[in-house]
Amino acid sequence: MDDAYSVQTTALEAGGEPEALDQLQALKAGDTFLVADGWGDLRGGADGLFHNDTRVLSRLILTVGQARPSRLSSGVSRDNVYFTAHSTNRPLPPIGGRSAPAGVIHIERRRFLWDGRLFERVRMSNHGIEDVLLPLAYEFGADFADIFQVRGTRRDKRGTLHAPTHDGRRVTFAYDGLDGVRRASCLAFSEPPARIGATRAEFMFSLPQGRRLDLYLECGVGACDAPSGERWRCNAVAARLDMRTKRRRGASVRGPRSPRFNAWLDQSRADVALLTTDLPTGPYPYAGTPWFSTPFGRDGIITAWQMLWLDPSLARGVLTYLAGRQATEVSAYRDSQPGKIMHETRGGEMSALHEVPFGLYYGGVDTTCLFVALAGAYARRTGDLDLIRRLWPNLIAATDWMTQYGDSNGDGLIDYARAAETGLSNQGWKDSEDSIFHRDGRFPTGPVALLEVQGYAFAAWQAMADLAMLTGDDRATEWAARAERVRVLVEDRFWMEDEQFYAIALDGEGQACRSIASNAGHLLFSGLPSAARAQAVTRRMLSAEFRSGWGLRTLAKGQARYNPMSYHNGSVWPHDTAMAAAGIARYGERGPVAMLLGEIYSAASHFSMRLPELFCGFERQPGEPPIAYPVACLPQAWAAGSVFLMLQGVLGVKIDAIEGTVDVDTPALPEGIERLTVSNLSVGNAVLDLAFQRIDHHVVAMPRKRGGTVRVRSLR
C-alpha cells in the first residue's frame, strides 16, 4: 500500500506507545468511516470521523459526572453495522442534596454510519433505588486534518480553521482549505444542552428510578437535521438492509456443524461487505481502515479475485472503475504512463494541492498486469464477453504499456524505478523501502524486475490470448508466444538451482537478488513454474523457514533483514499466505492447502475472527496467541477475502461459464471440518449447490440443486 513504511515508522517513532489499531473500533459506509476507542470516544489520535480523506470530527468524548464512565464491554456487531459500548457511572457528585453511588446507571452508547453521517444514541437507565440527577457532557472538535496529516505527514502551512458556531443544540465547524474548498461539518443533539459552547455541551437529566432516557446526536458534512428517535430508527433500518444486501451477493459457504468456522466465514464476508462501496461503476472493495479506506488498484483486484468464484460482481465493478481511470499521459510525479492502471486515488486537500502524489497515483508496477489477468479470469468465470468487448481498448492499452513502458530496458521483463522522489521506492505489493534486497542486505539499483510481477505478466498474456480466441481477435498466437517468452525468461534468470527456489528480483544490472521470500508463492498462483520447480518451491515454503504455525512468513528465517516484527520482512500477511496456498493448489496439492487454511483459521480465532492486515511472524508456541502488529489495518479487504481463495483451492473448484462446467478436482477439507456447503453458485444461466463431505478419509462433492444447464465433473 502507499508509503507503508512511513506509516510504520511514524507510528512507532512518534514517541512512546502508539494506540494499537486493533484496539480501535471501525465503522464504514460509502466514503465515510469512523475510528473510535473502546468507549466510543474520539481523542484526536489515529481516530476520528472521516469523509473523503478529511477528518470532519476529531474529538468526541462523553463524560458522566465530570468523569469518563466505567466501561463494561464494547464492540462492533457481527454484520459491521453497529458499534455499541456499555458502561456505568462512577460515583456522582451530590446535586441538590442527592447523589448516586457507582454502578447504578447503565449507559449504552450505540451508533452507526449512513449517508455520510454518524448517528448515535445514548440510552441512560437508572437501576438504583432513588431518582437521580445525571450530569452528562460531550467534548467535541473538528480539525479537518487530511488523512496524511493524521498518519504523521507534516505540513508547513494550512488553511483557515474557523471558530465553531452554535445555535442552542447544533454546532457547526468550518475550514477553508488552501485548495480553495470550504469543508464544513455539523454536530447536533436531540435535546437542548443546559450549556453549550464551541467545544463542550453539558446536559442535566432527571432520571427517575427504574426509568430510562435517550439522547440522540448526529454528525456529518454539511448541515444537520434535528436528530430524533424516528430518524435514528429509519436510518438504522436503511443501513442494516444495505449491509444485508452486500453480504448476500453471490454464493455462500457454510459448515453445517462448524459454528466457529462459520463465525469466521460470516465475519470475513461481513468485512468484505463493510469495505465495499457501491460506486457508479459497480461495487468496489476499499483496501482497509483506517489508512486505506479508498480504492486501491492492486488491493481491489486481488480482493475481487479472491471472491471471484463466489461473487463475480466485485470483479466487474473493479475492472470497470479502473478502466475509467487508466492513465493517458506521462507524469513523473504521478508515476504514470499511457495505459497504466492506477495504484490509488485520494480525495483530501493535500492530494488536491499535490503535496502528496496520491490524488491519482500510478506507482504500482504489478497493477496493470493484474488488471488484464483479472479480466481473463472474469470472462472464464462468467462468460460476460460483452464487458470484455467494452473494455477491449483498455486491455489493449494496458498491454501496450507492458511492452512500451513496463519493460524499460527491453529485456522482456516488467520492471520499475520511481520517476520522482515523492513516489514509492518499491512498487510491488511489498512496497516498504527495505523490502527488496540482495542476499547480503544491499538494496538493488533500478530498474528492478520483481519475481511475482513476471508471473502476473505471464498470466496477463495468457489471458489476452484466451480472450482473443473468444472474441475473434487474430492476435491470440502472438500473445500466447509472449506468455511463453516470459515463462522461459523467468525460469532461466530467476531460478537458483543451488537453492531450489526463485530469486525475489533482478536488479538494474540483471543480477539476481537472491533473497528467499514469499513472492515465489505468487509465482505459483500464476501457474508459470514447471511442475518440478513448483514442487521444490512448495516443499521449501512449507518448511520451518516460512511456516510460523499461523501462516507463511513474507521472508524466510535466516535471510538478511529478517525481522518477524517488520512490515514485510518476516511478518505474516493472510492474503500472501492465501496466494501461495492457491498457487500450491494449482499444482494439485490439497493437503498442504488444508493445513495452511487451518493455521490461518487458528490465527483468526485469536483476533475475534477478524484477520488483520498482518501480524508478527514469530513461531507458534503452545497455548499462546499470535502476536499482533500494532499498526495493522483492521479490517482489511484482502485479509478478509483470504479464506475464500483458500477454500477454493482446498476444494479444488474451477468454474468455466464459457464451457458451462464446474470441475471439482480431488477436494479436501481442513482438519476438524467434516462438511461444507456452497449454496447458490451461479454459472451462466445455471444455479447449483455443492455439498462437500468427508467419507472414509476422502472428501466427495455432491451437487444438490440445479437450475439451468451446467456440468459438474469430478476429477481425480
XYZ file of C-alpha atoms in Angstrom:
716
model
C 0.000 0.000 0.000
C 1.058 3.584 -0.386
C 4.061 4.653 1.670
C 3.519 1.737 4.018
C 6.924 2.067 5.600
C 6.385 5.681 6.589
C 3.133 4.668 8.278
C 5.029 2.088 10.279
C 7.926 4.258 11.352
C 5.811 7.328 12.048
C 3.522 5.390 14.343
C 6.354 3.715 16.195
C 8.707 6.682 16.436
C 6.178 9.357 17.318
C 7.099 8.988 20.967
C 6.102 6.286 23.387
C 3.472 3.654 22.842
C 1.064 4.205 19.939
C -2.512 3.112 20.467
C -2.715 -0.142 18.553
C -5.182 -0.039 15.704
C -6.534 -3.430 16.738
C -7.735 -1.761 19.948
C -9.765 0.774 17.974
C -13.201 0.120 16.522
C -14.096 0.969 12.929
C -17.323 1.590 11.032
C -17.635 2.482 7.361
C -20.372 3.472 4.933
C -19.512 4.698 1.451
C -16.746 7.304 1.603
C -17.290 7.932 5.324
C -15.593 5.975 8.072
C -15.232 6.258 11.822
C -12.465 5.030 14.106
C -13.030 5.266 17.873
C -11.714 3.741 21.085
C -13.477 1.151 23.210
C -15.668 3.786 24.907
C -16.723 5.177 21.544
C -14.655 8.325 22.119
C -12.612 10.257 19.566
C -9.485 11.685 21.138
C -7.583 13.186 18.219
C -5.026 10.433 17.638
C -5.469 7.912 14.816
C -9.214 8.124 15.390
C -11.971 10.372 14.097
C -14.878 10.674 11.713
C -13.510 10.918 8.170
C -15.170 11.834 4.899
C -13.284 11.832 1.590
C -9.917 11.579 3.382
C -10.637 14.539 5.685
C -11.288 14.270 9.418
C -14.548 16.137 9.933
C -14.812 15.305 13.650
C -11.597 14.843 15.627
C -12.862 14.955 19.192
C -15.989 13.497 20.783
C -15.661 12.466 24.431
C -18.574 11.530 26.656
C -18.312 12.175 30.392
C -20.812 11.445 33.162
C -20.498 13.450 36.344
C -17.279 15.028 35.029
C -15.628 11.601 34.691
C -15.304 9.028 31.981
C -17.762 6.213 32.770
C -16.522 2.736 33.676
C -16.569 0.600 30.537
C -18.298 -2.768 30.797
C -17.951 -4.000 27.219
C -17.910 -2.753 23.660
C -17.670 -3.984 20.117
C -18.978 -3.933 16.578
C -21.950 -6.098 15.622
C -21.230 -9.187 13.550
C -22.735 -7.528 10.470
C -20.491 -4.446 10.961
C -23.412 -2.022 11.149
C -23.479 -1.036 14.831
C -20.857 -0.121 17.385
C -22.142 -0.466 20.952
C -20.387 0.453 24.186
C -21.837 -0.442 27.584
C -20.652 1.471 30.625
C -21.781 2.578 34.048
C -21.368 5.650 36.172
C -18.666 6.365 38.676
C -19.894 7.956 41.963
C -21.846 11.071 41.039
C -21.313 14.360 42.884
C -24.216 15.472 45.085
C -26.593 17.766 43.232
C -29.490 19.356 45.145
C -28.722 17.132 48.101
C -28.912 13.941 46.025
C -26.045 11.785 44.799
C -25.723 8.335 43.278
C -23.201 5.612 44.015
C -21.149 3.971 41.300
C -22.746 1.332 39.132
C -26.416 2.283 39.235
C -26.716 3.998 35.844
C -26.354 1.835 32.746
C -25.161 3.854 29.733
C -25.498 2.278 26.314
C -23.809 4.179 23.510
C -24.960 2.792 20.158
C -24.016 4.209 16.771
C -23.882 3.558 13.052
C -22.945 5.382 9.837
C -25.282 6.043 6.947
C -25.468 8.535 4.081
C -22.314 10.385 5.154
C -23.492 10.748 8.755
C -22.770 9.440 12.212
C -25.944 8.545 14.131
C -25.562 7.951 17.866
C -27.998 7.081 20.623
C -27.075 7.370 24.300
C -29.508 5.356 26.392
C -29.379 6.038 30.156
C -31.158 3.599 32.509
C -31.474 4.074 36.266
C -31.152 0.758 38.130
C -30.757 2.426 41.528
C -33.332 2.727 44.283
C -33.672 6.512 44.009
C -34.252 9.149 41.377
C -31.004 10.606 40.009
C -29.917 13.942 38.582
C -27.477 12.868 35.898
C -24.891 15.395 34.611
C -23.681 14.346 31.163
C -21.345 16.221 28.825
C -19.764 15.934 25.385
C -16.425 17.481 24.474
C -16.049 17.926 20.729
C -13.951 19.440 17.987
C -13.148 19.228 14.283
C -9.632 19.839 12.979
C -10.284 18.945 9.285
C -6.916 17.222 9.154
C -6.023 15.473 5.916
C -5.653 11.704 6.257
C -1.925 12.056 5.554
C -1.572 14.528 8.430
C -3.294 12.079 10.726
C -0.791 9.444 9.580
C 2.086 11.737 10.529
C 2.978 13.783 7.430
C 3.900 17.330 8.462
C 2.609 20.426 6.667
C 4.273 23.830 6.689
C 1.001 25.650 6.023
C -2.672 25.014 6.499
C -5.806 26.875 5.555
C -8.098 28.754 7.921
C -9.870 26.852 10.688
C -12.886 28.902 11.744
C -14.197 29.160 15.282
C -17.201 26.837 15.740
C -20.641 28.427 15.867
C -23.676 27.117 17.746
C -27.396 27.827 17.924
C -28.637 26.075 21.047
C -28.481 22.402 20.099
C -26.301 22.467 16.986
C -22.575 23.213 16.469
C -21.116 23.985 13.049
C -17.423 23.590 12.176
C -15.760 25.058 9.080
C -12.366 25.093 7.416
C -11.207 26.937 4.298
C -8.505 24.849 2.675
C -5.524 26.062 0.704
C -7.136 24.337 -2.262
C -9.974 26.888 -2.201
C -12.517 24.394 -0.876
C -14.602 25.092 2.222
C -15.141 21.957 4.266
C -17.863 22.046 6.904
C -19.411 19.630 9.359
C -22.152 19.820 11.926
C -22.872 18.186 15.283
C -26.473 18.257 16.527
C -28.315 16.961 19.607
C -31.918 15.886 20.019
C -32.202 17.734 23.352
C -31.028 21.296 24.018
C -27.991 21.260 26.323
C -28.149 23.179 29.589
C -24.954 24.862 28.436
C -23.236 24.764 25.045
C -20.069 26.353 23.729
C -17.536 25.969 20.951
C -16.027 22.789 22.420
C -18.463 21.421 25.014
C -22.146 20.668 25.556
C -23.474 19.975 29.065
C -26.764 18.273 29.933
C -28.610 17.693 33.188
C -31.113 14.852 33.062
C -33.622 13.944 35.726
C -33.708 10.172 35.649
C -36.400 8.550 37.834
C -35.724 5.209 39.472
C -36.426 2.330 37.068
C -36.742 4.621 34.024
C -34.593 5.357 31.009
C -33.914 8.328 28.729
C -32.447 8.564 25.220
C -30.244 11.292 23.788
C -29.602 11.308 20.040
C -26.865 13.059 18.144
C -25.838 13.286 14.507
C -22.662 14.471 12.858
C -21.628 14.739 9.243
C -20.619 17.030 6.435
C -22.823 19.978 5.632
C -25.866 20.988 7.664
C -27.554 18.747 10.253
C -31.222 17.937 10.585
C -32.697 17.750 14.068
C -31.824 14.295 15.498
C -34.685 12.201 16.804
C -35.555 8.660 17.675
C -37.542 8.302 14.467
C -34.630 9.482 12.307
C -32.283 7.157 14.153
C -34.529 4.138 13.621
C -35.300 4.855 9.952
C -31.666 5.354 9.032
C -30.612 2.309 11.068
C -33.018 0.150 9.061
C -31.608 1.536 5.805
C -28.019 0.890 6.920
C -28.771 -2.666 8.008
C -30.690 -3.516 4.826
C -27.865 -2.163 2.694
C -25.316 -4.285 4.543
C -27.535 -7.342 4.286
C -27.757 -6.873 0.522
C -23.975 -6.641 0.216
C -23.383 -9.708 2.359
C -25.820 -11.801 0.320
C -24.314 -11.079 -3.075
C -23.215 -14.207 -4.861
C -22.844 -17.682 -3.394
C -22.289 -18.543 0.259
C -20.204 -21.157 2.087
C -21.290 -22.830 5.324
C -20.188 -25.674 7.544
C -23.402 -27.279 8.906
C -21.803 -28.397 12.198
C -18.990 -25.854 12.458
C -20.195 -22.809 14.425
C -16.729 -21.303 14.977
C -15.684 -21.860 11.388
C -18.980 -20.348 10.264
C -18.316 -17.376 12.530
C -15.043 -16.813 10.658
C -16.772 -17.118 7.302
C -19.512 -14.723 8.434
C -17.040 -12.183 9.814
C -14.893 -12.330 6.684
C -17.904 -11.905 4.407
C -19.160 -9.042 6.575
C -15.746 -7.342 6.445
C -15.615 -7.553 2.650
C -19.146 -6.113 2.582
C -18.216 -3.350 5.023
C -15.269 -2.236 2.906
C -17.177 -2.475 -0.383
C -18.556 0.822 -1.649
C -21.196 0.862 -4.374
C -19.815 3.306 -6.923
C -21.481 4.318 -10.209
C -19.229 1.744 -11.907
C -20.295 -1.031 -9.517
C -19.130 -2.406 -6.165
C -15.509 -1.709 -5.240
C -13.736 -3.132 -2.158
C -11.795 -0.332 -0.485
C -8.475 -1.540 0.883
C -8.892 -1.114 4.655
C -9.438 1.161 7.614
C -8.202 3.479 8.854
C -5.371 4.411 6.487
C -6.595 2.914 3.239
C -10.344 3.486 3.063
C -10.187 4.343 -0.633
C -9.939 2.497 -3.963
C -6.551 0.839 -4.479
C -5.794 -0.879 -7.743
C -3.797 -3.868 -6.531
C -5.896 -4.459 -3.410
C -9.176 -4.156 -5.291
C -8.058 -6.597 -7.984
C -6.760 -9.226 -5.568
C -9.817 -8.973 -3.316
C -12.075 -9.309 -6.357
C -10.047 -12.341 -7.475
C -10.363 -13.926 -4.026
C -14.138 -13.561 -4.234
C -14.473 -14.294 -7.968
C -15.697 -17.874 -7.717
C -18.433 -16.841 -5.266
C -19.275 -13.256 -6.280
C -18.120 -12.061 -9.725
C -19.849 -8.681 -9.269
C -16.805 -7.352 -7.391
C -14.508 -8.141 -10.315
C -16.886 -6.452 -12.740
C -17.006 -3.322 -10.559
C -13.233 -3.251 -10.084
C -12.452 -3.714 -13.776
C -14.941 -1.031 -14.831
C -13.741 1.501 -12.249
C -10.048 1.004 -13.038
C -10.624 1.184 -16.779
C -12.170 4.622 -16.279
C -9.013 5.840 -14.517
C -6.433 4.349 -16.822
C -3.532 6.737 -17.401
C -3.352 8.655 -20.670
C -0.201 10.727 -20.138
C 3.358 10.558 -18.877
C 3.798 12.127 -15.440
C 6.876 11.587 -13.285
C 5.061 12.976 -10.249
C 2.170 10.533 -10.633
C 4.399 7.691 -11.914
C 2.026 7.380 -14.851
C 2.360 6.432 -18.499
C -0.379 5.801 -21.097
C -2.205 2.557 -20.441
C -1.073 2.120 -16.853
C -3.644 1.173 -14.196
C -3.831 3.289 -11.064
C -2.316 2.347 -7.731
C -4.589 4.511 -5.561
C -6.757 7.593 -5.508
C -7.369 10.112 -2.722
C -9.789 12.976 -2.150
C -8.192 15.158 0.526
C -6.705 18.646 0.482
C -3.091 17.511 0.391
C -3.727 15.366 -2.667
C -5.593 18.205 -4.386
C -2.630 20.528 -3.758
C -0.105 17.898 -4.920
C 1.586 17.934 -1.525
C 1.392 14.171 -1.925
C 1.104 12.445 -5.304
C -1.711 10.113 -4.329
C -4.723 12.018 -5.661
C -4.480 9.726 -8.659
C -1.241 7.774 -8.407
C 0.107 5.040 -10.646
C 3.204 3.839 -8.779
C 2.337 0.138 -8.790
C 4.319 -1.993 -11.211
C 2.019 -5.005 -10.919
C -1.457 -3.468 -11.131
C -1.632 -3.208 -14.930
C -0.706 -6.863 -15.427
C -3.144 -7.913 -12.701
C -5.903 -5.873 -14.370
C -5.502 -7.785 -17.626
C -5.202 -11.149 -15.875
C -8.347 -10.500 -13.805
C -10.260 -9.621 -16.986
C -9.365 -13.020 -18.404
C -10.326 -14.832 -15.199
C -13.615 -12.889 -15.019
C -14.533 -13.788 -18.608
C -13.985 -17.509 -17.965
C -15.861 -17.367 -14.664
C -18.916 -15.532 -16.030
C -18.983 -15.765 -19.818
C -19.598 -11.994 -19.821
C -17.915 -11.176 -23.115
C -19.991 -8.001 -23.511
C -17.982 -6.377 -20.711
C -14.744 -7.645 -22.244
C -15.645 -6.050 -25.569
C -16.365 -2.746 -23.827
C -13.043 -2.945 -22.005
C -11.092 -4.133 -25.037
C -9.499 -0.711 -25.761
C -8.407 -0.546 -22.113
C -6.951 -4.042 -22.251
C -5.038 -3.217 -25.434
C -3.752 -0.005 -23.850
C -2.640 -1.994 -20.804
C -0.704 -4.486 -22.906
C 0.840 -1.595 -24.868
C 2.042 -0.219 -21.524
C 3.562 -3.606 -20.693
C 5.653 -3.594 -23.862
C 6.399 0.129 -24.252
C 6.839 1.347 -20.683
C 6.733 -1.593 -18.281
C 9.810 -3.124 -19.846
C 12.172 -0.158 -19.594
C 15.325 -1.912 -20.803
C 13.839 -4.198 -23.446
C 14.815 -7.474 -21.788
C 11.268 -8.838 -21.838
C 10.655 -8.373 -18.097
C 8.395 -5.848 -16.356
C 10.423 -3.548 -14.106
C 10.131 -0.338 -12.102
C 12.086 2.655 -10.848
C 10.212 5.547 -9.309
C 10.158 8.599 -11.523
C 10.120 11.196 -8.704
C 11.411 11.283 -5.130
C 7.857 11.785 -3.868
C 6.812 8.379 -5.210
C 7.188 4.898 -3.787
C 10.696 3.483 -3.827
C 9.378 -0.072 -4.133
C 6.322 -0.601 -6.301
C 5.255 -4.189 -5.828
C 2.928 -5.326 -3.067
C 5.875 -5.255 -0.666
C 6.240 -1.509 -1.037
C 8.117 -0.595 2.141
C 11.519 0.844 1.355
C 13.507 -2.051 2.878
C 11.574 -4.984 1.408
C 13.653 -5.767 -1.713
C 17.351 -6.513 -1.238
C 20.279 -8.725 -2.170
C 21.296 -11.700 -0.072
C 23.778 -9.547 1.879
C 21.124 -6.915 2.642
C 22.196 -4.379 -0.023
C 19.383 -2.567 -1.783
C 19.326 -3.081 -5.559
C 19.870 -0.375 -8.118
C 16.985 0.124 -10.508
C 15.160 -0.669 -12.585
C 14.047 -3.666 -10.515
C 12.213 -6.648 -12.007
C 10.198 -8.378 -9.283
C 9.619 -12.118 -9.463
C 5.863 -12.158 -8.872
C 5.248 -9.361 -11.381
C 6.616 -11.568 -14.144
C 4.082 -14.186 -13.087
C 1.315 -11.610 -13.360
C 2.615 -10.611 -16.809
C 2.631 -14.277 -17.851
C -0.987 -14.588 -16.696
C -1.905 -11.346 -18.487
C -0.512 -12.518 -21.840
C -2.254 -15.855 -21.419
C -5.498 -14.036 -20.628
C -5.182 -11.901 -23.748
C -4.574 -14.975 -25.887
C -7.663 -16.644 -24.409
C -9.802 -13.528 -24.791
C -8.622 -13.110 -28.382
C -9.809 -16.640 -29.175
C -13.177 -15.917 -27.557
C -13.712 -12.556 -29.278
C -12.240 -13.345 -32.680
C -9.095 -11.196 -32.467
C -6.321 -12.604 -34.665
C -3.504 -11.828 -32.202
C -4.061 -14.876 -29.976
C -0.954 -16.676 -31.238
C 1.208 -13.572 -30.757
C 0.046 -13.107 -27.176
C 0.454 -16.784 -26.338
C 4.028 -16.539 -27.630
C 4.665 -13.540 -25.364
C 3.456 -15.547 -22.375
C 5.836 -18.370 -23.295
C 8.725 -15.929 -23.680
C 8.112 -14.571 -20.176
C 7.972 -18.109 -18.805
C 11.308 -19.021 -20.366
C 12.957 -15.795 -19.134
C 11.804 -16.328 -15.568
C 12.857 -19.971 -15.485
C 16.243 -19.026 -16.915
C 17.075 -15.864 -14.955
C 15.281 -16.127 -11.611
C 15.721 -19.816 -10.786
C 18.522 -20.580 -8.320
C 19.469 -24.219 -8.769
C 21.579 -24.330 -5.618
C 18.648 -23.011 -3.558
C 15.897 -24.860 -5.418
C 13.989 -21.580 -5.269
C 13.420 -18.358 -7.200
C 15.221 -15.055 -6.553
C 12.983 -12.249 -5.309
C 14.059 -9.864 -8.091
C 16.649 -8.850 -10.678
C 18.443 -5.536 -10.192
C 19.193 -2.921 -12.840
C 22.347 -4.775 -13.884
C 20.480 -8.022 -14.344
C 21.908 -9.572 -11.183
C 19.632 -11.742 -9.095
C 18.591 -10.547 -5.646
C 18.991 -13.967 -4.058
C 16.774 -13.384 -1.038
C 14.351 -16.204 -0.222
C 10.903 -14.639 0.084
C 7.208 -15.447 -0.211
C 6.986 -13.732 -3.600
C 7.550 -17.183 -5.108
C 4.123 -18.194 -3.811
C 2.547 -15.590 -6.078
C 4.500 -17.067 -8.988
C 2.862 -20.413 -8.251
C -0.515 -18.628 -8.276
C 0.158 -17.519 -11.859
C 0.970 -21.075 -12.957
C 4.293 -20.107 -14.538
C 6.752 -22.609 -12.957
C 7.267 -26.122 -14.238
C 5.715 -28.857 -12.129
C 9.103 -29.955 -10.780
C 10.111 -26.464 -9.724
C 6.692 -25.769 -8.265
C 7.123 -28.879 -6.143
C 10.541 -27.671 -4.957
C 9.172 -24.213 -4.077
C 6.218 -25.754 -2.273
C 8.496 -28.014 -0.240
C 10.595 -25.074 0.922
C 7.659 -22.780 1.621
C 6.153 -25.448 3.852
C 9.387 -25.766 5.831
C 10.090 -24.063 9.158
C 11.844 -21.253 7.250
C 8.466 -19.904 6.148
C 5.824 -21.610 8.268
C 5.214 -19.818 11.525
C 2.365 -22.089 12.597
C -0.008 -19.190 11.942
C 0.643 -18.959 8.189
C 3.593 -18.204 5.917
C 6.184 -15.530 6.613
C 6.934 -12.946 3.964
C 10.660 -13.663 4.298
C 12.380 -16.896 5.223
C 14.112 -17.142 8.587
C 17.848 -16.599 8.369
C 17.706 -14.116 5.496
C 19.337 -10.701 5.709
C 16.895 -8.152 7.127
C 14.689 -10.914 8.533
C 12.599 -9.468 11.348
C 9.318 -11.088 12.432
C 8.135 -7.689 13.718
C 8.745 -5.886 10.405
C 6.150 -4.834 7.870
C 7.297 -7.066 5.004
C 10.456 -8.891 6.107
C 9.228 -11.786 8.197
C 5.666 -10.914 9.205
C 2.627 -12.968 8.175
C 0.113 -11.415 5.769
C -3.036 -13.550 5.403
C -3.510 -12.619 1.744
C 0.104 -13.552 0.995
C -0.395 -16.963 2.581
C -3.649 -17.341 0.640
C -1.985 -16.517 -2.692
C 0.718 -19.093 -2.007
C -1.875 -21.664 -0.923
C -3.897 -21.083 -4.092
C -0.667 -21.477 -6.072
C 0.139 -24.756 -4.336
C -3.410 -25.926 -5.057
C -2.984 -25.046 -8.720
C -0.372 -27.797 -8.951
C -2.743 -30.373 -7.481
C -1.706 -30.290 -3.827
C -4.640 -30.225 -1.406
C -3.239 -31.439 1.921
C -0.788 -28.528 2.376
C -3.533 -26.040 1.479
C -5.869 -27.557 4.055
C -3.059 -27.296 6.612
C -2.378 -23.634 5.836
C -6.088 -22.874 5.903
C -6.243 -24.460 9.344
C -3.343 -22.333 10.555
C -4.902 -19.099 9.318
C -8.204 -20.184 10.889
C -6.401 -20.669 14.215
C -4.904 -17.190 13.904
C -8.319 -15.705 13.129
C -9.774 -17.290 16.267
C -7.339 -15.218 18.348
C -8.306 -11.997 16.539
C -12.053 -12.322 17.249
C -12.454 -13.989 13.836
C -11.343 -10.776 12.068
C -7.986 -11.193 10.360
C -5.815 -8.077 10.454
C -3.735 -6.833 7.552
C -0.714 -8.612 9.037
C 0.681 -9.936 12.287
C 4.139 -10.794 13.562
C 5.927 -13.858 12.224
C 7.090 -15.358 15.494
C 6.941 -19.138 15.754
C 3.721 -20.518 17.176
C 4.008 -21.544 20.811
C 1.637 -23.988 22.546
C -1.128 -22.200 24.384
C -0.091 -18.732 23.185
C -1.808 -16.476 20.617
C -0.203 -14.908 17.532
C 1.495 -11.597 18.236
C -0.308 -8.589 16.777
C 1.387 -5.975 14.619
C 0.481 -2.704 16.371
C -0.487 -0.537 13.394
C -2.088 -3.120 11.110
C -5.265 -2.126 9.263
C -8.347 -3.768 10.731
C -10.478 -4.699 8.890
C -8.641 -5.088 5.614
C -10.182 -6.325 2.382
C -7.675 -8.827 1.072
C -7.143 -10.226 4.567
C -10.896 -10.795 4.854
C -11.056 -12.342 1.370
C -8.197 -14.766 2.054
C -10.382 -17.525 3.481
C -12.471 -17.694 0.306
C -9.468 -18.015 -2.027
C -8.002 -20.720 0.215
C -11.348 -22.547 0.296
C -11.496 -22.589 -3.488
C -8.008 -24.063 -3.519
C -8.675 -26.712 -0.894
C -11.997 -27.722 -2.500
C -10.404 -27.904 -5.960
C -13.213 -25.925 -7.587
C -12.743 -24.464 -11.070
C -15.663 -22.739 -12.819
C -15.834 -22.161 -16.566
C -19.015 -20.439 -17.690
C -17.831 -20.408 -21.308
C -17.807 -24.205 -21.338
C -20.660 -24.488 -18.820
C -18.657 -26.645 -16.424
C -17.755 -26.832 -12.755
C -14.749 -29.059 -12.151
C -14.065 -30.429 -8.675
C -10.548 -31.840 -8.541
C -9.590 -34.033 -5.565
C -11.254 -31.891 -2.877
C -10.072 -31.777 0.733
C -11.302 -30.192 3.947
C -9.325 -28.617 6.781
C -8.894 -30.696 9.907
C -11.976 -30.659 12.124
C -14.338 -29.638 9.305
C -16.376 -32.629 8.124
C -18.825 -30.894 5.779
C -19.071 -27.667 3.778
C -21.854 -26.493 1.503
C -21.533 -23.927 -1.285
C -25.014 -22.529 -1.953
C -26.475 -20.564 -4.874
C -23.419 -20.842 -7.080
C -24.278 -19.208 -10.400
C -22.656 -20.435 -13.621
C -24.030 -18.716 -16.692
C -27.804 -19.276 -16.561
C -27.472 -22.102 -14.041
C -27.594 -22.160 -10.250
C -26.458 -25.043 -8.080
C -25.386 -26.068 -4.595
C -22.316 -28.170 -3.908
C -22.025 -30.204 -0.716
C -18.590 -31.471 0.316
C -18.376 -34.251 2.893
C -15.588 -36.348 4.355
C -16.314 -40.068 3.911
C -13.756 -42.751 4.836
C -10.786 -40.392 4.714
C -11.856 -38.971 1.349
C -13.854 -35.842 0.540
C -16.634 -36.190 -2.002
C -18.582 -33.443 -3.768
C -22.324 -33.800 -4.296
C -24.375 -31.410 -6.441
C -27.585 -30.664 -4.536
C -29.716 -28.406 -6.710
C -29.605 -27.296 -10.312
C -31.397 -24.727 -12.395
C -30.267 -24.148 -15.942
C -27.553 -26.093 -17.739
C -24.203 -26.853 -16.163
C -21.991 -29.946 -15.951
C -20.303 -30.829 -12.668
C -17.253 -33.020 -13.251
C -15.322 -34.842 -10.534
C -11.641 -35.138 -11.407
C -9.302 -37.458 -9.524
